[in-house]
Coordinates of C-alpha atoms and ligand atoms in Angstrom, one line a residue:
M135 CA 29.5 52.3 0.9
Y136 CA 28.8 51.9 4.6
D137 CA 31.1 53.3 7.3
I138 CA 31.0 50.0 9.1
I139 CA 29.4 46.6 8.5
I140 CA 29.1 44.4 11.6
I141 CA 28.8 40.7 11.0
G142 CA 27.1 38.8 13.8
A143 CA 24.5 40.1 16.2
G144 CA 25.5 38.3 19.4
T145 CA 26.9 40.0 22.5
A146 CA 29.9 41.5 20.6
G147 CA 28.0 42.6 17.5
I148 CA 25.1 44.1 19.4
A149 CA 27.5 46.1 21.6
A150 CA 29.4 47.3 18.5
Y151 CA 26.1 48.4 16.9
K152 CA 25.0 50.3 20.0
E153 CA 28.4 52.1 20.1
A154 CA 28.5 52.8 16.4
I155 CA 25.0 54.3 16.1
K156 CA 26.2 57.1 18.5
K157 CA 28.7 58.1 15.8
T158 CA 27.2 57.3 12.4
Q159 CA 23.9 56.2 10.9
N160 CA 25.7 54.8 7.9
I161 CA 26.0 51.2 9.3
L162 CA 24.7 47.8 8.6
I163 CA 24.5 44.7 10.8
I164 CA 24.2 41.3 9.3
N165 CA 23.2 38.2 11.4
D166 CA 22.6 34.6 10.5
G167 CA 20.0 33.1 12.8
S168 CA 18.5 34.3 15.9
W169 CA 19.1 37.9 17.1
D170 CA 19.0 37.2 20.8
T171 CA 22.6 36.2 21.5
T172 CA 24.2 32.9 22.4
C173 CA 24.6 34.2 26.0
A174 CA 20.9 34.9 26.6
R175 CA 19.5 32.0 24.5
V176 CA 21.7 29.0 25.0
G177 CA 24.6 30.1 27.2
C178 CA 25.1 32.2 30.3
M179 CA 21.5 32.8 31.2
P180 CA 19.8 29.4 30.9
S181 CA 22.8 27.7 32.4
K182 CA 22.7 30.0 35.4
I183 CA 19.0 29.5 35.9
L184 CA 19.5 25.7 35.9
I185 CA 22.4 26.0 38.3
S186 CA 20.6 28.3 40.7
T187 CA 17.6 26.0 40.9
A188 CA 19.9 23.0 41.4
N189 CA 21.8 24.7 44.2
R190 CA 18.5 25.5 45.9
V191 CA 17.6 21.8 45.8
Y192 CA 21.0 20.9 47.2
D193 CA 20.7 23.4 50.1
I194 CA 17.3 22.0 51.0
Q195 CA 18.6 18.5 50.9
H196 CA 21.8 19.3 52.8
A197 CA 20.3 21.5 55.5
D198 CA 22.2 19.2 57.9
E199 CA 25.3 21.3 56.9
V200 CA 23.9 23.6 59.6
E201 CA 22.4 20.9 61.8
L202 CA 18.9 21.2 60.5
T203 CA 16.7 18.2 59.9
V204 CA 14.5 18.9 56.9
K205 CA 11.9 16.5 55.5
A206 CA 11.2 17.9 52.1
Q207 CA 9.4 16.7 49.0
I208 CA 10.9 18.3 46.0
D209 CA 9.1 18.3 42.7
T210 CA 11.5 19.0 39.9
S211 CA 9.0 18.4 37.1
H212 CA 8.7 22.2 36.3
V213 CA 12.4 22.9 36.3
M214 CA 12.9 22.9 32.5
Q215 CA 9.8 25.2 32.1
H216 CA 11.3 27.5 34.7
V217 CA 14.6 27.6 32.8
Q218 CA 12.8 28.3 29.5
S219 CA 10.4 30.9 30.7
L220 CA 13.0 32.9 32.6
R221 CA 15.4 32.5 29.7
D222 CA 12.7 33.9 27.4
R223 CA 12.4 36.9 29.6
F224 CA 16.1 37.6 29.0
T225 CA 16.0 36.9 25.2
K226 CA 12.8 39.1 24.8
A227 CA 14.6 42.0 26.4
T228 CA 17.5 41.6 23.9
L229 CA 15.0 41.2 21.0
K230 CA 13.0 44.3 22.1
D231 CA 16.2 46.3 21.9
V232 CA 17.1 44.9 18.5
N233 CA 13.6 45.5 17.2
S234 CA 13.8 49.2 18.1
W235 CA 16.8 49.7 15.7
E236 CA 16.3 51.2 12.2
K237 CA 15.0 48.4 10.0
S238 CA 17.3 49.4 7.1
H239 CA 20.4 48.8 9.3
K240 CA 19.6 45.1 9.7
I241 CA 19.9 42.1 7.4
S242 CA 19.2 38.5 8.3
G243 CA 21.4 35.9 6.5
K244 CA 24.9 34.5 6.2
A245 CA 27.6 36.9 5.2
E246 CA 30.5 35.9 3.0
F247 CA 33.4 38.0 2.0
I248 CA 34.0 38.6 -1.7
D249 CA 37.0 40.8 -1.2
A250 CA 38.3 43.0 1.6
Q251 CA 35.6 45.7 1.1
T252 CA 32.7 43.6 0.0
V253 CA 30.4 41.0 1.6
Q254 CA 27.6 39.0 0.0
V255 CA 24.3 37.9 1.6
A256 CA 22.0 35.8 -0.5
N257 CA 23.5 37.2 -3.8
Q258 CA 23.3 40.8 -2.7
K259 CA 26.6 42.7 -2.3
Y260 CA 27.3 45.2 0.4
Q261 CA 30.5 47.4 0.7
A262 CA 32.0 49.1 3.7
K263 CA 35.1 51.1 4.7
S264 CA 35.5 48.8 7.7
F265 CA 34.2 45.6 9.2
I266 CA 33.6 44.3 12.7
V267 CA 33.5 40.5 12.5
A268 CA 31.6 39.1 15.6
V269 CA 30.4 35.7 14.4
G270 CA 31.0 33.8 17.6
S271 CA 31.4 30.0 17.9
T272 CA 29.4 26.8 17.9
P273 CA 29.7 23.6 20.0
S274 CA 32.0 21.0 18.5
F275 CA 30.9 17.4 18.4
N276 CA 31.7 14.1 16.7
R277 CA 29.6 14.0 13.4
E278 CA 29.6 10.2 13.2
W279 CA 28.2 9.9 16.7
K280 CA 25.6 12.5 15.8
E281 CA 24.6 10.5 12.8
S282 CA 24.1 7.3 14.8
L283 CA 22.5 9.0 17.9
G284 CA 20.4 11.7 16.2
D285 CA 18.5 13.8 18.8
L286 CA 20.0 11.8 21.7
L287 CA 23.3 13.5 21.2
I288 CA 22.9 17.0 22.5
T289 CA 25.1 20.1 23.1
S290 CA 24.5 23.2 25.1
D291 CA 22.5 24.4 22.1
Q292 CA 19.8 21.7 22.8
I293 CA 19.9 20.8 26.5
F294 CA 17.9 23.8 27.7
E295 CA 15.2 23.0 25.2
L296 CA 14.4 19.6 26.8
N297 CA 10.8 19.5 28.0
E298 CA 11.7 17.6 31.2
L299 CA 14.8 16.7 33.1
P300 CA 16.2 13.4 31.8
K301 CA 16.5 10.5 34.2
R302 CA 20.1 9.8 33.1
L303 CA 22.7 11.9 31.4
A304 CA 26.2 11.2 30.2
V305 CA 28.5 14.2 29.7
I306 CA 31.8 14.2 27.7
G307 CA 34.3 16.9 28.8
S308 CA 35.3 18.3 32.2
G309 CA 35.7 21.9 31.2
V310 CA 33.5 24.8 32.1
I311 CA 30.3 23.9 30.3
A312 CA 30.5 20.2 31.2
I313 CA 31.0 20.7 34.9
E314 CA 28.5 23.5 35.3
I315 CA 25.8 21.5 33.7
A316 CA 26.7 18.1 35.0
Q317 CA 26.8 19.3 38.6
A318 CA 23.5 21.1 38.2
M319 CA 21.8 18.0 36.6
H320 CA 23.2 15.8 39.3
R321 CA 21.8 18.1 42.0
L322 CA 18.4 18.0 40.3
G323 CA 18.3 14.2 40.6
V324 CA 19.5 13.3 37.2
E325 CA 21.8 10.3 37.2
T326 CA 24.9 11.9 35.7
T327 CA 28.1 10.4 34.5
V328 CA 31.0 12.5 33.3
F329 CA 33.7 11.2 30.9
A330 CA 36.9 13.3 31.2
R331 CA 39.8 12.8 28.8
S332 CA 42.3 14.1 31.4
E333 CA 42.5 14.5 35.1
K334 CA 41.4 18.1 35.2
V335 CA 38.2 19.9 36.1
G336 CA 37.1 23.3 35.1
S337 CA 39.3 26.3 34.7
L338 CA 41.8 26.3 37.5
T339 CA 45.5 26.2 36.5
S340 CA 46.9 26.1 40.1
P341 CA 48.0 22.4 40.8
T342 CA 47.0 22.8 44.5
L343 CA 43.5 24.2 43.8
Q344 CA 43.0 21.8 40.8
K345 CA 43.8 18.8 43.1
N346 CA 41.4 20.1 45.7
A347 CA 38.7 20.7 43.1
I348 CA 39.0 17.2 41.7
E349 CA 38.6 15.8 45.3
V350 CA 35.6 18.0 46.2
L351 CA 33.8 17.6 42.9
S352 CA 34.4 13.9 42.5
N353 CA 33.1 13.4 46.0
E354 CA 29.7 14.6 44.7
L355 CA 29.8 13.8 41.0
N356 CA 30.5 10.6 39.1
I357 CA 33.5 11.7 37.1
K358 CA 35.4 9.1 35.2
F359 CA 38.9 10.6 34.7
K360 CA 41.0 9.5 31.7
V361 CA 38.1 7.5 30.4
L362 CA 36.3 8.3 27.1
P363 CA 33.5 6.5 25.3
E364 CA 35.0 4.1 22.7
H365 CA 31.7 3.4 20.9
V366 CA 28.2 4.9 21.1
Q367 CA 25.0 3.6 19.6
K368 CA 21.3 4.1 19.8
Y369 CA 19.7 1.2 21.7
R370 CA 15.9 1.1 22.4
N371 CA 15.7 4.9 22.0
K372 CA 18.5 5.3 24.6
V373 CA 22.2 5.8 24.3
K374 CA 24.5 2.8 24.8
I375 CA 28.1 3.9 25.6
E376 CA 31.0 1.4 25.6
F377 CA 34.2 2.3 27.4
T378 CA 37.2 0.8 29.2
E379 CA 37.7 1.5 32.9
H380 CA 40.4 0.0 35.1
G381 CA 41.2 -2.4 32.2
Q382 CA 37.6 -3.7 32.1
S383 CA 35.2 -3.2 29.2
Q384 CA 32.1 -1.5 30.5
Q385 CA 28.8 -0.2 29.2
L386 CA 26.4 2.5 30.2
I387 CA 22.8 3.1 29.1
T388 CA 21.7 6.7 29.3
D389 CA 18.9 8.9 28.0
Y390 CA 21.1 11.6 26.4
L391 CA 24.8 12.2 25.6
L392 CA 25.8 15.8 26.3
V393 CA 28.9 16.7 24.3
A394 CA 30.8 19.6 25.9
T395 CA 34.2 19.3 24.4
G396 CA 34.8 22.9 23.4
R397 CA 33.5 25.3 20.7
D398 CA 34.5 25.9 17.0
S399 CA 34.8 29.4 15.6
L400 CA 32.3 30.4 13.0
L401 CA 35.0 32.4 11.0
N402 CA 35.0 29.5 8.6
T403 CA 31.5 30.5 7.4
L404 CA 32.8 33.8 6.0
K405 CA 34.9 32.7 3.1
L406 CA 37.9 34.8 4.3
Q407 CA 40.0 33.1 1.7
N408 CA 38.4 35.3 -0.9
I409 CA 40.3 38.2 0.7
D410 CA 43.6 36.4 0.9
T411 CA 44.2 32.7 0.1
S412 CA 46.3 32.4 3.2
F413 CA 43.2 33.1 5.3
S414 CA 41.7 29.6 4.5
D415 CA 43.1 28.1 7.7
I416 CA 41.2 30.1 10.3
T417 CA 43.4 28.8 13.1
K418 CA 46.4 30.7 11.6
L419 CA 44.8 34.1 10.8
P420 CA 47.1 37.0 11.4
I421 CA 44.9 38.8 14.0
D422 CA 46.7 41.2 16.3
P423 CA 45.8 40.0 19.9
H424 CA 45.7 43.6 21.2
T425 CA 44.0 45.6 18.4
K426 CA 42.1 42.5 17.0
Q427 CA 42.9 43.7 13.5
L428 CA 43.1 41.2 10.7
A429 CA 46.4 41.6 8.8
Q430 CA 46.7 45.3 7.8
L431 CA 43.0 45.5 6.8
P432 CA 40.2 47.6 8.3
I433 CA 38.7 44.4 9.6
F434 CA 38.4 43.7 13.3
V435 CA 37.6 40.3 14.7
V436 CA 35.9 40.4 18.2
G437 CA 34.2 38.2 20.7
D438 CA 34.3 34.4 20.7
A439 CA 35.1 34.2 17.0
F440 CA 38.8 34.5 17.8
T441 CA 39.8 34.6 21.4
S442 CA 41.5 32.7 24.3
T443 CA 38.9 34.1 26.7
P444 CA 35.4 33.3 25.3
I445 CA 33.4 35.2 27.9
Q446 CA 30.5 37.6 27.7
H447 CA 31.9 40.8 29.1
E448 CA 35.0 40.5 27.0
A449 CA 32.9 40.1 23.9
A450 CA 30.8 43.2 24.7
H451 CA 34.0 45.2 25.5
E452 CA 35.7 44.2 22.3
G453 CA 32.6 45.0 20.2
R454 CA 32.4 48.5 21.6
Q455 CA 36.1 49.2 21.4
A456 CA 36.4 48.0 17.8
V457 CA 34.1 50.8 16.7
Q458 CA 36.8 53.4 17.6
N459 CA 39.4 51.5 15.5
C460 CA 37.0 51.3 12.5
L461 CA 36.1 55.0 12.6
N462 CA 39.7 56.2 13.3
F463 CA 41.4 53.8 10.9
S464 CA 44.4 53.6 10.7
K465 CA 45.1 55.1 14.1
L466 CA 44.5 52.0 16.1
K467 CA 44.1 51.5 19.9
N468 CA 44.5 48.4 21.9
I469 CA 41.1 46.7 22.4
K470 CA 42.2 44.0 24.9
T471 CA 42.6 46.1 27.9
L472 CA 40.5 44.5 30.7
T473 CA 42.0 42.8 33.6
P474 CA 41.4 39.0 33.0
L475 CA 38.4 37.8 35.0
G476 CA 36.8 34.4 34.6
I477 CA 34.2 32.8 36.9
M478 CA 32.9 29.2 36.7
F479 CA 29.6 28.7 38.4
S480 CA 30.3 25.3 39.9
S481 CA 29.8 24.7 43.6
P482 CA 32.2 25.8 45.1
E483 CA 32.8 28.4 42.3
M484 CA 36.1 28.6 40.5
A485 CA 37.6 31.9 39.4
G486 CA 40.7 33.2 37.9
V487 CA 41.8 36.9 38.1
G488 CA 44.7 38.7 36.4
Q489 CA 47.6 36.4 35.5
N490 CA 47.0 32.8 36.4
F491 CA 49.5 30.3 38.0
K492 CA 50.2 28.6 34.7
S493 CA 51.1 31.8 32.8
L494 CA 53.2 33.2 35.6
T495 CA 55.2 30.0 35.8
H496 CA 55.6 29.7 32.0
Q497 CA 56.8 33.3 31.8
K498 CA 59.2 32.5 34.6
T499 CA 57.9 35.5 36.6
A500 CA 59.5 35.9 40.1
F501 CA 56.4 35.6 42.2
V502 CA 55.2 34.2 45.5
T503 CA 52.0 32.3 46.1
G504 CA 49.9 33.3 49.2
Y505 CA 47.5 30.5 50.1
A506 CA 44.5 30.2 52.4
S507 CA 42.4 27.1 52.9
Y508 CA 38.7 27.7 53.4
E509 CA 38.2 24.4 55.3
K510 CA 38.9 26.2 58.6
Q511 CA 37.8 29.7 57.5
G512 CA 35.4 31.2 60.1
R513 CA 32.7 32.6 57.9
A514 CA 32.8 29.5 55.6
I515 CA 32.3 27.2 58.6
V516 CA 29.4 29.4 59.8
N517 CA 27.8 29.1 56.3
G518 CA 28.3 25.3 56.3
K519 CA 30.3 25.7 53.0
N520 CA 33.9 25.4 54.2
Q521 CA 35.6 23.9 51.2
G522 CA 38.3 24.9 48.8
G523 CA 40.8 27.7 49.1
V524 CA 42.3 30.8 47.4
E525 CA 45.8 31.6 46.0
V526 CA 47.1 35.1 45.4
Y527 CA 50.2 35.7 43.3
V528 CA 52.5 38.6 44.2
D529 CA 55.5 39.9 42.3
I530 CA 58.6 39.6 44.3
K531 CA 60.3 42.8 43.1
T532 CA 57.4 45.2 42.9
R533 CA 55.2 43.5 45.6
K534 CA 52.2 44.1 43.2
L535 CA 49.3 41.7 43.2
L536 CA 49.5 40.0 39.8
G537 CA 46.6 37.6 40.0
A538 CA 44.6 35.0 41.9
E539 CA 42.8 31.7 41.6
L540 CA 39.9 30.8 43.8
F541 CA 37.9 27.7 44.5
I542 CA 35.4 28.7 47.2
Q543 CA 31.7 29.4 47.7
S544 CA 30.8 32.9 46.3
A545 CA 34.1 33.3 44.5
E546 CA 32.3 35.5 42.1
H547 CA 32.4 38.4 44.5
L548 CA 35.9 38.1 45.8
A549 CA 37.1 37.6 42.2
H550 CA 35.6 41.0 41.3
L551 CA 37.3 42.7 44.2
L552 CA 40.6 41.1 43.2
A553 CA 40.2 42.1 39.6
W554 CA 39.7 45.7 40.5
M555 CA 42.7 45.6 42.8
V556 CA 44.9 44.0 40.1
G557 CA 43.6 46.5 37.6
Q558 CA 44.7 49.3 40.0
K559 CA 48.1 47.7 40.2
L560 CA 48.0 47.7 44.0
T561 CA 50.8 46.2 46.1
V562 CA 50.1 43.5 48.6
D563 CA 50.8 46.1 51.3
E564 CA 48.2 48.5 49.9
V565 CA 45.6 45.8 49.6
L566 CA 46.2 44.8 53.2
D567 CA 45.8 48.4 54.3
N568 CA 42.1 48.1 53.4
P569 CA 39.4 47.2 55.9
F570 CA 38.4 43.5 56.3
Y571 CA 35.1 43.1 58.1
H572 CA 34.6 40.3 60.6
P573 CA 33.3 37.6 60.1
T574 CA 33.5 37.5 56.3
L575 CA 34.8 35.4 53.5
E576 CA 37.1 38.3 52.7
E577 CA 39.1 37.5 55.8
G578 CA 40.3 34.3 54.1
L579 CA 41.7 36.5 51.3
R580 CA 43.5 38.5 53.9
T581 CA 45.1 35.3 55.3
A582 CA 46.3 34.5 51.8
L583 CA 47.7 38.0 51.2
K584 CA 49.5 37.9 54.6
H585 CA 50.9 34.5 53.7
A586 CA 52.3 36.0 50.5
R587 CA 53.7 39.0 52.4
R588 CA 55.5 36.8 54.9
Q589 CA 57.3 35.1 52.0
L590 CA 58.2 38.5 50.5
K591 CA 59.8 39.4 53.8
A592 CA 61.7 36.2 53.8
V593 CA 63.1 36.7 50.3
Ligands
LIG147 C1 26.5 27.1 27.9 C2 27.3 28.4 27.9 C3 27.4 29.1 29.1 C4 28.0 30.3 29.1 N1 28.1 30.9 30.3 C5 28.8 32.1 30.4 C6 28.8 32.8 31.6 O1 28.2 32.4 32.6 N2 29.5 34.0 31.7 C7 30.2 34.4 30.6 O2 30.8 35.5 30.7 N3 30.1 33.8 29.4 C8 29.5 32.6 29.3 N4 29.4 32.0 28.1 C9 30.1 32.5 27.0 C10 29.3 33.7 26.3 O3 28.0 33.2 25.9 C11 30.1 34.1 25.0 O4 31.4 34.5 25.3 C12 29.4 35.2 24.2 O5 28.0 34.9 24.0 C13 30.1 35.5 22.9 O6 29.5 36.5 22.2 P1 29.8 36.7 20.6 O7 29.1 38.0 20.3 O8 31.2 36.5 20.4 O9 29.1 35.5 19.9 P2 27.5 35.1 19.7 O10 26.7 35.6 20.8 O11 27.5 33.6 19.5 O12 27.1 35.8 18.4 C14 27.6 35.5 17.1 C15 26.5 35.8 16.1 O13 27.0 35.7 14.8 C16 26.2 35.0 13.9 N5 26.9 34.5 12.7 C17 27.8 33.5 12.7 N6 28.3 33.4 11.4 C18 27.7 34.3 10.7 C19 27.8 34.8 9.3 N7 28.7 34.1 8.5 N8 27.1 35.8 8.9 C20 26.3 36.5 9.8 N9 26.1 36.1 11.0 C21 26.9 35.1 11.5 C22 25.6 33.9 14.8 O14 24.5 33.3 14.3 C23 25.4 34.7 16.1 O15 24.1 35.3 16.1 C24 28.7 30.8 28.0 C25 28.6 30.1 26.8 C26 27.9 28.9 26.7 C27 27.8 28.2 25.4
LIG148 N1 30.9 30.6 33.6 C1 31.3 31.0 32.4 O1 31.9 32.1 32.3 C2 31.2 30.1 31.3 C3 30.3 29.1 31.3 C4 30.3 28.2 30.2 C5 31.1 28.5 29.1 N2 31.9 29.5 29.1 C6 32.8 29.8 28.0 O2 32.6 28.8 27.0 C7 33.9 28.3 26.6 C8 33.7 26.9 26.1 O3 33.3 26.0 27.1 P1 33.6 24.4 27.0 O4 33.3 23.8 28.3 O5 33.0 23.9 25.8 O6 35.2 24.4 26.7 P2 36.4 24.1 27.7 O7 37.6 24.3 26.9 O8 36.3 24.7 29.0 O9 36.3 22.5 28.0 C9 36.4 21.5 27.0 C10 36.5 20.2 27.6 O10 36.4 19.2 26.6 C11 37.5 18.3 26.7 N3 37.8 17.9 25.3 C12 38.2 18.6 24.2 N4 38.3 17.8 23.1 C13 37.9 16.6 23.5 C14 37.8 15.4 22.8 N5 38.0 15.3 21.5 N6 37.3 14.3 23.5 C15 37.0 14.4 24.8 N7 37.1 15.5 25.5 C16 37.6 16.6 24.9 C17 38.6 19.1 27.3 O11 39.5 18.2 27.9 C18 37.8 19.9 28.3 O12 37.5 19.1 29.5 C19 34.7 28.3 27.9 O13 36.1 28.4 27.6 C20 34.2 29.5 28.6 O14 35.0 30.7 28.4 C21 32.0 30.3 30.2

């Protein structure tokens, strides 16, 4: 009997293995499919390569933002090769690591539970004192549409495999994946149309920043809000989409349909109902949000498989932390301990830190919002990127910084600073006691913090 069986070798499973091997050699990791992680193969890395290249094209074509006249000829014919070769560099690094592990610790194949102590892979049974379940998720899509469109319906699992940039792309969804990829494709010269079921873009929950983001992004991108395809079909090896806009029936011919409408957990592949029949509905599993324990069992579910924050660093953190709970069962520690931090790599970037506007409002927390627009922010003007704004949320009683939302260029850096401040439970006064260099984007953050402090004084 193994000390731990880890199911899934993505970000969370690999982090769990690397932590567990420091404590015990009596471990097994089972993975169905490729051992190079969703993040490196079809997620974080290829998407960021595409976005970075697209933003370079944009900056060359918009040099007039800083009064430069540039006559450039941009050849995008190697973009997909660039995405793939750089992506391969990252996946190779992961595979090199995995290949260095003891062979007898690894099994390829789909794991299914037989009971709470036993899993089966291709008719072979394996038992463990504890399990770390890190099976991740997969893109959701309409099966009927897939049947009629075949390879022309793609998800984030396929888009980075295209040999060349398409001429035209339709995207369904206006969440994180949809907007990141749609904006990048548009900037690379792909005629891109986004179908959004609601009037919302990306991850922001603040109504002010959301409104601003809709304005800014729809100035650049063709986003059809509250419009969804009604019928799709293959037409001369293209995709024909029928939809209704402003009360009129319309149609659009495009090369591919990218479906980015969320991801489904792969927990349903594990036959958890063999442990307890009540586990057959994976959306209702009794998983403790803090310890990630399934019911009272020595089974811990980590990463994207069951989370409201499907992001890489959380998956890795949960994978590592779960090992302690397995080896010290049943003395459990909370796994979910990181300050919330989410960054969306649109342009301008969106970020959320700590508690967001929506959760603070729902919990009826007594807080003030400090706001700063970046339209007139000195450094942003100098950079020719003066769009968006930031909001900081401060507790009225304790004056502590509770969270922030950002929609500005380079939000990724400010968001980290803010996450570290929120994690240290600093008050707005303590944050403002720190140096703010001139001229920097951080000065805009100071404006927002001061705005919040003025309201506290007024309360
Ligand atoms: C397009 C895209 C862009 C992204 N960009 C970012 C980003 O910029 N920043 C960020 O933080 N996050 C990003 N993410 C999210 C990030 O990739 C995920 O949060 C992270 O990869 C989750 O890791 P995981 O270990 O939970 O799952 P995965 O890495 O998906 O690993 C799960 C593994 O389990 C295996 N498995 C499934 N079922 C079984 C079974 N029954 N038996 C055995 N093995 C099984 C799977 O095959 C897979 O290998 C992005 C995701 C996508 C799709
Ligand atoms: N930068 C990053 O950190 C990053 C990048 C990409 C993905 N991710 C992670 O991956 C997760 C999944 O991303 P995602 O974009 O697939 O999910 P999402 O939840 O961000 O967006 C889903 C979108 O699909 C729409 N939608 C859902 N069902 C629909 C339906 N039936 N018809 C039409 N539209 C529908 C929603 O309205 C929304 O616009 C994200 O939550 C994020 O945590 C992170």
